[in-house]
Amino acid sequence: MSTATLVAREAKQYKPEVPPDWCPGCGDYGVLTVLQRAVAELGIPNEKLMVVSGIGCSSNLPGFFKSYGMHSLHGRSLPVATGTKMANHEMTVIACGGDGDGFGIGQGHFIHSMRRNVNMTYIVMDNEIYGLTTGQTSPTSEKGMKTKSTPNGNPEGQLNPIALALAAGCGFVARGFSGDINHLKSLYTQAIQYPGFAFIDVFSPCVTFNKQNTFGWFKERVYKLEEKGHNPGDWASGMERSKEWGTQIPIGVFYKNPTPQPSIDAEDPALQGKGLATIQNLGLTKDQRKKLIEEYI
Amino acid sequence: MENEIIVGIGGAAGDGGASTADNLALTCARQGLNVYNYTSYQSLIRGGHSWIRQRISAGKVTNVGDQVQGMIALNQDTMDRHLQELKSGGVCVYNGDKVKPGKAPEGVQLCPLPVFELAGKDALPIMQNTVALGALTGLLGLEFESLSSVFEHTFKKKPQVVKANIEAAKSGFDFAKKTYKVVSNPLGKTGAKLAMVHGNNMLAFGAANAGCKVYCAYPMSPATGVLHWMAGHGKDLGICVRQVEDEIGVANMTIGAGQMGVRAMCATSGGGFALMTEAIGMASIMEIPVVMINVMRGGPSTGLPTKQEQGDLNQAIGASQGDFQRVIIAPTSIADCYTTMEEAFNYAEKYQMPVLILSDLLMSEGHMTLETSFLDRQFKIERGEMIFEDDGKPKTYLRYKDTPSGVSPRAIPGLPNHLYVSATDEHDEDGVTISDVYTDPITRKKVVDKRERKMAGVLNELPKPTLVGPADADTTIVTYGSTWGVASEAVERLNKEGIKCNHLSVKYLVPFQEKEVTELLKNKKKIIVVEMNKGGQFARHLRAETGITAHANVRKYDGEPFEPKHVVNAIKEVLKGKNLVEVSSIEPGWRTPHPPGPGVLSTSSTH
Ligand SMILES: Cc1ncc(C[n+]2csc(CCOP(=O)(O)OP(=O)(O)O)c2C)c(N)n1
Ligand code: SF4
Ligand SMILES: [Mg+2]
């Protein structure tokens, strides 16, 4: 969205009465707090924000965020969010959820939403585990990882969401870490201001069920792309960096299209005015009906 | 019925039979004659056999009728399959240069056309259709001017094409009139102003007229026509149309749009509808208005993609886990598809719940003439309790406020001072979820009761069902949805033959008008349910809702529509003592044996 004319606010304006009920120390606290700071900094009024999630611990986020929100179905945050944006393109739409939600059950929508290029931000709280269902393997679990559903070690390969997003044509692809708050905030503000679909995969450790990918584990490994001279306008180099995993794991902006493609909501002929939701006189005019009837005689 | 003729036009897919039939229907419509059209086809883009039946009448027509009297055989296969079906006094028109005639039944005229001679050697092959159409127009007693004006209208921008078509048609018309006898009961003319429409077009046009602004779909026969209509008109009418990656996405996107205060709709068939069901429950618990159409085809699974069935009633009733509030409506005719959209969006918004429409292939892909004045109606738009403006004062807004009607005034996201989160988790009046609290049976009960109270509001508003036919008859035929058409004609015929009976057509399936239906049926000696599926899904629903068990059932599930004679004969069998009659279309022309050889796959199909 265009935030040029908005005045910065305070993060607490985005805190509702209901406190988050995640486990103490859960990575999702950081994701939420930083998001509140980012929209405050951009000055987006609460009522112009629509936060849509799926189902999972992470998907409880809209309940802890003071704005309009939808806590939808497991895996379906993206189509629901797309629908809200089509109906009212003046809203800033943020979709969020977990790695299971977005890359497991919702993977089809993930790929197609990036290809479709709706102007919205998608935040995945990636803890490499299914938290809410008490600790089963996820598409981003490492091979060999022991979880409740893979007691002998995960036999399946690990998905690379960054490479997938780049391949799917996403115009803004980034990775953050819930343990590095200021860095994460800058990713959020860039993503929200990007005029198209923006994806941020956030390492958000599950302190209860993932004893492998802990805060400490990530702290030891992450490095910032911008500190290693990565040019975010260079797609191929972003793809190259996306392969890094193990002792060195990059965070930051992998790719930001220097000449963004127009988003579909910007181009859709039906969405050129103030928004479909503002239309008061519903139904066809007599002239419109007459023209349609002509087709059948 | 007098003053009516049933015409069959047959050929392979790709032979141009459909446009020939369309032009004939439009010609009739221009003379004020009613047309009802049904195509049996295979799921193929080219080849196979496609048989279009068109019933033409000065009176009202509600179904395909029984017996063909006029025919255009565009290929040999059609001649071989269908000639024996023709009724005495009828005509069979074909290209005499290409098609060999069979032995005509008694009283049927064979009318070969010397197409080469009439259209000229250089004419495009498709011109054989135009010559034949001209000839049939003449032999049915229609006016040539009606046909030529159809060409003028259809090819408005291409005067060359108009001229070529009119010349070819005229040559066929003149030749046939000179050489053959006009049918024994030629068609006349009425003053009615008629349009020729499809059911799918009516669902889409009706939705647009009801203010639908977002339409999402994934292609699936026989619902794809709705998508094509929306895609073709979206830009002009300001409707946002999205083809989504799958029906799960379709349903969820539609619901997202509905949440924002926009009238949103999606359509599919049974398989796609199955994928939508989790989202239907979401719309229900989040109290979001949406209209979702299931155009039924033969099931289960991929089933019969291009064939008729009314077999998804159980699926619609069970289309979510838990107790979920929704309205289920089965329009009863192509015309009713149009007006049902007016009601559907109003119920959806007033009662903040999904409205499910059960159309079927018979209506959606069938054509019918309607008075143009019927289509030119301003729909009533009733949006219910919505909040579009904020008075600037801070307030405690409760999105899911507990009210006597169960309807909570709905603020449109974007308004200041009304923030809320809608959750699929159970939630209290303020939208805060209660699913994670230690235990809260009291709130849970309260909010379920609140949502369920809305159903009483809908029920109260539904138009009341009536019996059509002699009220004191003790035989009643009960149908749901599109079977109205054929059953209403069957009932008329039976009464004419001295068999007293009446008809109850049910359109509203959920909520069910238990009291009214029970009252209408309570003293009947023979209640006969006529429906298009094997298991008797509607009979079971009727029993579940009213405790009334039908005395007998008439069912058809062979893919082809009921004809009035099927119903008339079946009712007679019932009255002789049978309690289950399973009807089938038995004329050989209906059947296409599987081609020889193992594992024959159709390479291009319309699934
Ligand atoms: C259709 C469906 N299948 C399964 C579930 C159960 N379920 C709830 S959350 C979840 C996985 C959560 O994992 P993730 O999305 O990574 O979120 P996290 O809890 O880790 O934040 C599952 C399988 C469901 N709610 N709906
Ligand atoms: S289970 Fe894991 S993901 Fe869920 S709240 Fe607890 S720490 Fe967070
Ligand atoms: Mg997870």
Short mmCIF file of C-alpha atoms in Angstrom, two decimals, chain A residues 293-297, chain B residues 21-35 54 56-57 137 141-156 162 166 187-196 368-372:
data_model
loop_
_atom_site.label_atom_id
_atom_site.label_comp_id
_atom_site.label_asym_id
_atom_site.label_seq_id
_atom_site.Cartn_x
_atom_site.Cartn_y
_atom_site.Cartn_z
CA ILE A 293 -31.32 -9.41 -23.20
CA GLU A 294 -30.23 -8.39 -26.71
CA GLU A 295 -27.81 -11.32 -26.60
CA TYR A 296 -30.66 -13.77 -26.31
CA ILE A 297 -33.02 -12.66 -29.04
CA ALA B 21 -30.27 -25.78 -33.20
CA ASP B 22 -29.67 -22.32 -31.75
CA ASN B 23 -30.66 -20.70 -35.02
CA LEU B 24 -33.80 -22.79 -35.23
CA ALA B 25 -34.71 -21.90 -31.65
CA LEU B 26 -34.15 -18.21 -32.28
CA THR B 27 -36.26 -18.43 -35.45
CA CYS B 28 -39.09 -19.90 -33.42
CA ALA B 29 -38.63 -17.33 -30.66
CA ARG B 30 -38.98 -14.58 -33.25
CA GLN B 31 -42.36 -16.03 -34.15
CA GLY B 32 -43.35 -16.01 -30.51
CA LEU B 33 -43.10 -19.81 -30.23
CA ASN B 34 -41.75 -21.38 -27.06
CA VAL B 35 -38.76 -23.65 -27.23
CA GLN B 54 -35.86 -29.14 -29.34
CA ILE B 56 -41.34 -26.11 -30.10
CA SER B 57 -44.81 -25.04 -29.10
CA THR B 137 -37.91 -24.14 -41.42
CA GLY B 141 -44.40 -24.08 -41.47
CA LEU B 142 -42.17 -21.34 -40.06
CA GLU B 143 -41.68 -18.05 -41.92
CA PHE B 144 -38.47 -17.50 -43.81
CA GLU B 145 -38.24 -13.90 -42.57
CA SER B 146 -37.86 -15.13 -39.00
CA LEU B 147 -34.85 -17.22 -40.00
CA SER B 148 -33.24 -14.56 -42.15
CA SER B 149 -33.59 -12.00 -39.37
CA VAL B 150 -31.73 -14.39 -37.05
CA PHE B 151 -28.78 -14.43 -39.47
CA GLU B 152 -28.94 -10.66 -39.75
CA HIS B 153 -28.84 -10.33 -35.97
CA THR B 154 -26.18 -12.99 -35.31
CA PHE B 155 -23.73 -11.83 -37.97
CA LYS B 156 -24.54 -8.13 -37.68
CA VAL B 162 -25.35 -12.83 -43.61
CA ILE B 166 -29.54 -16.31 -46.23
CA LEU B 187 -46.33 -24.31 -36.41
CA GLY B 188 -48.04 -20.96 -36.19
CA LYS B 189 -47.15 -17.65 -34.71
CA THR B 190 -47.88 -15.78 -31.48
CA GLY B 191 -47.27 -12.20 -30.44
CA ALA B 192 -44.97 -13.05 -27.52
CA LYS B 193 -41.56 -11.34 -27.30
CA LEU B 194 -39.20 -14.13 -26.40
CA ALA B 195 -35.53 -14.57 -25.55
CA MET B 196 -33.72 -17.89 -25.68
CA MET B 368 -35.57 -22.35 -22.98
CA THR B 369 -37.48 -19.35 -24.24
CA LEU B 370 -38.59 -16.74 -21.75
CA GLU B 371 -40.54 -13.53 -22.16
CA THR B 372 -38.10 -10.65 -22.41
#
